[in-house]
Amino acid sequence: MTERQTAEQICPEIHYKKDRDRVTITGCYGIDGNLYIPDEIEGHAVYGIGPYAFSDGGEETDCVYLSPDAAYVGERHRICTDEVEEIRLPGRVGEIGRYAFYRCRNLRKLTLTDSLLDIGGGAFTGCRLKEAEIHFYRGEKSALKSIVDEIRFAIRAILYYHGAHGGVQTARILFPEHYEEAVENTPARLLVTEHHGSGGYYRQCFFNHELDYKKYDELLPFAVTEEKEETVIELVLGRLMYPFRLSEKSGSAYKEYLHGHMEAVGRYVAEREAFDEIRFLSRTGCFGARAVDEAVRRASELGHTELVGVLMNERQKLPAGKKKTFEL
């Protein structure tokens, strides 16, 4: 058991099947939907998540593991479907079975590594996963495309690229929502499929299990045309604050977008109390007077007093005589 694992709450009761030295999880039992699965169970590596493991399908199991704290946990029950909220998968998991998370409608966050490349059919059907955190140790291949292909709603990916000597580079990527709609063309007696949202384009930015950052960044015009301002601002700030594989040309395009939407940027940081984003915008000279003034106005309306104080301090930093301009 690693130091990291002992510091977190391990799922108190885990059902699994064992094949030689590999363990496949078939079900988790506990009292809440935040599930932390250890890397090893009784000396055997956790390699897979079985079919229907967190859905309401039938469970096939051979063994039961009880964590050291299981005796102190109240009456346990199977955690599945609507109860599942957050899952940390073991670092060596290389397979997720079909319909493993079927109808886990409240699953917010999934943490995994680049050991996982293949996901069974329908694994995330009926899910509204909001965030996928992936740790890379072997390169840039992962199961991210398989995940976002099954989630039509907006999903955020936090990607950590671990270097050989302990350094970590981070990317924060937004895949906007998208959906298809069948519209009847009555005169022609045809059904025409219409696509909504730019998320469909962004979900095509992969090659051989790797995210193509250049292609992703080139899609900004589609997001601007089809998404709300706050969605584009989130996407743009994610790329600028965590510029993994970001070219100078694309970085300039993102900054130009912020320049043209200062009031919207101000509302965005105020409504989300986005202190990190404010610090970034200030540090890089991208927080113009129009953005600050709008942020102060909106934060005051919402009663975010601490944020108003921070913003007033930012306003004082603006050079005299230039408080109505913005410079990249």
Coordinates of C-alpha atoms in Angstrom, one line a residue:
M1 CA 0.0 0.0 0.0
T2 CA 1.5 3.4 -1.0
E3 CA 1.8 6.4 1.2
R4 CA -0.7 8.2 -1.0
Q5 CA -3.3 5.4 -0.7
T6 CA -3.1 5.2 3.1
A7 CA -3.6 9.0 3.3
E8 CA -6.9 8.7 1.5
Q9 CA -10.1 6.8 2.3
I10 CA -10.0 3.4 0.6
C11 CA -13.3 1.8 -0.4
P12 CA -14.1 -0.3 2.7
E13 CA -15.4 -3.4 0.8
I14 CA -14.3 -4.4 -2.7
H15 CA -15.6 -7.4 -4.6
Y16 CA -13.3 -8.8 -7.3
K17 CA -12.3 -11.6 -9.5
K18 CA -8.7 -12.9 -9.7
D19 CA -6.9 -14.3 -12.7
R20 CA -3.4 -15.4 -11.6
D21 CA -1.8 -12.2 -10.3
R22 CA -4.4 -9.8 -11.8
V23 CA -7.5 -8.4 -10.0
T24 CA -10.6 -7.2 -11.8
I25 CA -13.1 -5.1 -9.7
T26 CA -16.7 -6.3 -9.9
G27 CA -18.3 -4.1 -7.2
C28 CA -17.7 -1.6 -4.4
Y29 CA -19.5 -1.4 -1.1
G30 CA -19.5 1.5 1.3
I31 CA -21.6 4.4 2.6
D32 CA -20.9 7.1 0.0
G33 CA -20.1 7.6 -3.7
N34 CA -16.5 8.8 -3.4
L35 CA -14.6 5.7 -4.2
Y36 CA -10.8 5.2 -3.9
I37 CA -9.6 1.9 -5.2
P38 CA -6.1 0.8 -4.1
D39 CA -3.4 -0.2 -6.6
E40 CA -3.1 -3.7 -5.1
I41 CA -5.4 -6.0 -3.3
E42 CA -3.7 -8.7 -1.1
G43 CA -0.5 -8.3 -3.1
H44 CA -2.1 -8.6 -6.6
A45 CA -2.3 -5.6 -9.0
V46 CA -5.7 -4.2 -9.8
Y47 CA -5.8 -4.5 -13.5
G48 CA -9.4 -4.0 -14.6
I49 CA -12.9 -2.8 -13.9
G50 CA -15.4 -5.5 -14.8
P51 CA -18.5 -5.1 -16.9
Y52 CA -21.4 -3.5 -15.1
A53 CA -19.2 -3.0 -12.0
F54 CA -20.9 0.3 -11.0
S55 CA -24.2 -0.1 -12.9
D56 CA -27.2 -2.0 -11.6
G57 CA -26.4 -5.1 -13.7
G58 CA -25.7 -8.4 -12.1
E59 CA -22.5 -8.9 -10.2
E60 CA -20.1 -11.8 -10.7
T61 CA -17.5 -12.1 -8.0
D62 CA -15.0 -14.6 -6.5
C63 CA -13.5 -12.7 -3.6
V64 CA -14.1 -9.9 -1.1
Y65 CA -11.5 -7.5 0.2
L66 CA -12.1 -5.5 3.4
S67 CA -10.0 -2.4 4.0
P68 CA -8.3 -1.9 7.5
D69 CA -11.0 0.6 8.3
A70 CA -14.0 -1.6 7.2
A71 CA -14.8 -2.5 10.8
Y72 CA -15.4 1.1 11.6
V73 CA -17.7 1.8 8.7
G74 CA -21.4 1.6 9.2
E75 CA -23.8 -0.7 7.3
R76 CA -22.4 -1.0 3.8
H77 CA -24.3 -1.3 0.6
R78 CA -23.3 -1.6 -3.1
I79 CA -22.4 1.8 -4.5
C80 CA -23.7 2.0 -8.1
T81 CA -25.7 4.2 -10.6
D82 CA -26.9 7.5 -9.1
E83 CA -24.8 7.1 -5.9
V84 CA -21.4 7.1 -7.7
E85 CA -19.9 10.6 -7.5
E86 CA -16.1 10.3 -7.8
I87 CA -13.7 7.4 -8.6
R88 CA -10.0 7.2 -8.4
L89 CA -8.9 4.2 -10.5
P90 CA -5.7 2.3 -9.7
G91 CA -2.6 3.2 -11.7
R92 CA -2.3 -0.1 -13.5
V93 CA -5.9 -0.4 -14.6
G94 CA -5.7 -1.3 -18.3
E95 CA -9.3 -2.3 -19.0
I96 CA -12.8 -1.0 -18.3
G97 CA -15.5 -3.5 -19.2
R98 CA -18.7 -2.8 -21.1
Y99 CA -21.3 -0.7 -19.3
A100 CA -19.1 -0.4 -16.3
F101 CA -20.5 3.0 -15.4
Y102 CA -23.9 2.7 -17.1
R103 CA -26.3 5.3 -15.8
C104 CA -23.9 6.7 -13.2
R105 CA -25.7 10.0 -13.7
N106 CA -24.0 11.8 -10.8
L107 CA -20.4 10.7 -11.6
R108 CA -18.5 14.0 -11.5
K109 CA -14.9 13.1 -11.6
L110 CA -12.8 10.1 -12.8
T111 CA -9.1 9.8 -12.1
L112 CA -6.9 7.4 -14.1
T113 CA -3.5 6.9 -15.7
D114 CA -2.2 6.3 -19.2
S115 CA -2.2 2.5 -18.5
L116 CA -5.8 2.6 -19.7
L117 CA -6.2 2.8 -23.5
D118 CA -9.3 0.7 -24.2
I119 CA -12.8 1.1 -22.8
G120 CA -15.6 -1.3 -23.3
G121 CA -18.7 -0.3 -25.3
G122 CA -21.2 1.8 -23.4
A123 CA -19.0 2.1 -20.4
F124 CA -20.2 5.7 -19.8
T125 CA -23.6 5.6 -21.4
G126 CA -26.0 7.6 -19.3
C127 CA -23.2 9.5 -17.5
R128 CA -22.7 13.2 -17.2
L129 CA -19.1 13.0 -16.3
K130 CA -17.7 16.6 -15.7
E131 CA -14.0 16.0 -15.2
A132 CA -11.4 13.4 -16.2
E133 CA -8.0 13.6 -14.5
I134 CA -5.3 11.6 -16.3
H135 CA -1.7 11.1 -15.3
F136 CA 0.8 10.3 -18.1
Y137 CA 4.0 8.3 -17.3
R138 CA 4.7 6.6 -20.6
G139 CA 4.1 9.2 -23.3
E140 CA 0.9 10.9 -24.5
K141 CA -1.5 8.0 -25.3
S142 CA -4.6 7.6 -23.1
A143 CA -8.2 6.6 -23.1
L144 CA -9.3 10.3 -23.3
K145 CA -10.9 10.0 -26.7
S146 CA -13.0 7.0 -25.7
I147 CA -14.2 8.9 -22.7
V148 CA -15.2 12.1 -24.4
D149 CA -16.8 10.3 -27.3
E150 CA -19.3 8.8 -24.9
I151 CA -20.0 12.0 -23.1
R152 CA -22.0 14.6 -25.1
F153 CA -22.0 17.1 -22.3
A154 CA -19.2 19.5 -21.6
I155 CA -16.3 17.7 -20.0
R156 CA -13.0 19.0 -18.6
A157 CA -9.8 17.1 -18.9
I158 CA -6.9 17.9 -16.4
L159 CA -3.8 16.2 -17.9
Y160 CA -0.6 15.7 -15.9
Y161 CA 2.5 14.7 -18.0
H162 CA 5.1 13.3 -15.5
G163 CA 8.7 13.6 -16.7
A164 CA 11.4 11.1 -16.1
H165 CA 13.1 13.3 -13.5
G166 CA 10.0 14.2 -11.5
G167 CA 8.8 17.3 -13.3
V168 CA 5.2 17.6 -14.2
Q169 CA 3.6 19.6 -17.1
T170 CA -0.1 20.3 -17.0
A171 CA -2.8 20.8 -19.6
R172 CA -6.4 21.9 -18.9
I173 CA -8.7 21.1 -21.8
L174 CA -12.4 21.8 -22.3
F175 CA -14.5 19.7 -24.6
P176 CA -17.7 21.7 -25.1
E177 CA -21.2 20.1 -25.3
H178 CA -22.5 18.8 -28.5
Y179 CA -25.5 16.8 -29.7
E180 CA -27.2 15.7 -32.9
E181 CA -30.9 16.2 -33.8
A182 CA -33.0 14.5 -36.4
V183 CA -35.0 17.2 -38.2
E184 CA -37.7 16.2 -40.7
N185 CA -37.6 17.8 -44.1
T186 CA -41.3 17.4 -44.8
P187 CA -41.4 18.3 -48.6
A188 CA -38.6 15.8 -49.3
R189 CA -39.8 13.3 -46.8
L190 CA -36.3 13.0 -45.4
L191 CA -34.8 13.1 -41.9
V192 CA -31.8 15.4 -41.8
T193 CA -29.2 15.2 -39.0
E194 CA -28.3 18.6 -37.5
H195 CA -25.2 19.0 -35.3
H196 CA -25.3 21.5 -32.4
G197 CA -22.3 22.9 -30.5
S198 CA -18.6 22.8 -31.4
G199 CA -17.9 19.8 -29.1
G200 CA -18.2 17.4 -32.1
Y201 CA -15.2 19.1 -33.8
Y202 CA -13.1 19.1 -30.6
R203 CA -13.8 15.4 -30.1
Q204 CA -12.0 14.7 -33.4
C205 CA -8.7 16.1 -32.2
F206 CA -7.1 12.8 -31.6
F207 CA -4.7 10.5 -33.5
N208 CA -3.7 7.1 -32.3
H209 CA -4.9 7.7 -28.7
E210 CA -3.1 11.0 -28.5
L211 CA -4.6 14.5 -28.3
D212 CA -3.5 16.7 -31.2
Y213 CA -3.0 20.1 -29.5
K214 CA -2.3 21.9 -32.8
K215 CA -5.6 20.8 -34.2
Y216 CA -7.4 21.5 -31.0
D217 CA -6.2 25.1 -31.0
E218 CA -7.1 25.7 -34.6
L219 CA -10.8 25.1 -33.7
L220 CA -11.2 28.4 -31.8
P221 CA -13.3 30.0 -34.6
F222 CA -15.8 27.2 -34.3
A223 CA -16.1 27.7 -30.6
V224 CA -16.5 31.4 -31.0
T225 CA -19.3 30.9 -33.5
E226 CA -21.2 28.1 -31.7
E227 CA -20.6 28.6 -28.0
K228 CA -21.6 31.1 -25.3
E229 CA -19.0 33.6 -24.3
E230 CA -18.4 32.0 -20.9
T231 CA -17.7 28.6 -22.5
V232 CA -15.1 30.1 -24.9
I233 CA -13.5 32.1 -22.1
E234 CA -13.1 29.0 -20.0
L235 CA -11.5 27.2 -22.9
V236 CA -9.2 30.1 -23.7
L237 CA -8.0 30.6 -20.1
G238 CA -7.4 26.8 -19.8
R239 CA -5.0 26.8 -22.7
L240 CA -3.3 30.1 -21.7
M241 CA -2.8 29.2 -18.1
Y242 CA -1.6 25.7 -18.8
P243 CA 0.1 26.1 -22.2
F244 CA 1.2 22.5 -22.9
R245 CA 2.1 22.2 -26.6
L246 CA 0.7 25.8 -27.2
S247 CA 2.2 27.6 -30.2
E248 CA 3.0 31.3 -30.2
K249 CA 0.5 31.8 -33.0
S250 CA -2.4 30.0 -31.1
G251 CA -1.5 31.8 -27.9
S252 CA -1.8 35.1 -29.7
A253 CA -5.2 34.1 -31.1
Y254 CA -6.4 33.2 -27.6
K255 CA -5.2 36.5 -26.2
E256 CA -6.8 38.4 -29.0
Y257 CA -10.1 36.8 -28.1
L258 CA -9.8 37.9 -24.5
H259 CA -9.0 41.4 -25.7
G260 CA -12.2 41.6 -27.6
H261 CA -14.4 40.3 -24.7
M262 CA -13.2 42.2 -21.7
E263 CA -16.6 42.8 -20.1
A264 CA -17.4 39.1 -20.4
V265 CA -14.0 38.1 -18.9
G266 CA -14.9 40.4 -15.9
R267 CA -18.2 38.7 -15.4
Y268 CA -16.7 35.3 -15.8
V269 CA -14.1 35.7 -13.0
A270 CA -16.6 37.5 -10.7
E271 CA -19.3 34.9 -11.0
R272 CA -16.9 32.0 -10.4
E273 CA -14.8 33.8 -7.8
A274 CA -11.9 32.7 -10.0
F275 CA -8.9 34.0 -8.0
D276 CA -6.4 31.9 -9.9
E277 CA -7.6 33.3 -13.2
I278 CA -7.5 36.8 -11.8
R279 CA -3.9 36.3 -10.7
F280 CA -2.9 34.9 -14.1
L281 CA -4.6 37.8 -16.0
S282 CA -2.9 40.4 -13.8
R283 CA 0.5 38.7 -14.0
T284 CA 0.4 38.5 -17.8
G285 CA -1.0 42.0 -18.3
C286 CA -4.3 40.7 -19.8
F287 CA -6.6 42.2 -17.2
G288 CA -7.7 45.5 -18.7
A289 CA -9.7 48.2 -17.0
R290 CA -13.0 47.2 -18.7
A291 CA -12.6 43.7 -17.3
V292 CA -11.7 44.9 -13.8
D293 CA -14.6 47.4 -13.7
E294 CA -17.1 44.8 -14.9
A295 CA -15.7 42.2 -12.4
V296 CA -16.1 44.7 -9.6
R297 CA -19.7 45.5 -10.6
R298 CA -20.7 41.9 -10.9
A299 CA -18.9 40.8 -7.7
S300 CA -20.6 43.6 -5.8
E301 CA -24.0 42.4 -7.1
L302 CA -23.3 38.9 -5.9
G303 CA -22.0 40.0 -2.5
H304 CA -18.5 38.5 -3.1
T305 CA -16.8 41.0 -0.7
E306 CA -13.4 39.3 -0.5
L307 CA -13.3 39.2 -4.3
V308 CA -14.2 42.9 -4.5
G309 CA -11.3 43.7 -2.3
V310 CA -8.9 41.8 -4.6
L311 CA -10.3 43.4 -7.7
M312 CA -10.0 46.9 -6.2
N313 CA -6.4 46.2 -5.6
E314 CA -6.0 45.1 -9.2
R315 CA -7.6 48.3 -10.3
Q316 CA -5.0 50.3 -8.4
K317 CA -2.2 48.4 -10.2
L318 CA -3.3 49.8 -13.6
P319 CA -0.9 52.5 -14.8
A320 CA -2.2 56.0 -14.5
G321 CA -3.7 57.4 -17.7
K322 CA -4.1 53.9 -19.2
K323 CA -7.0 52.6 -17.1
K324 CA -9.3 52.5 -20.2
T325 CA -7.0 50.5 -22.5
F326 CA -5.9 46.9 -22.8
E327 CA -2.5 45.7 -24.0
L328 CA -1.6 42.2 -24.8

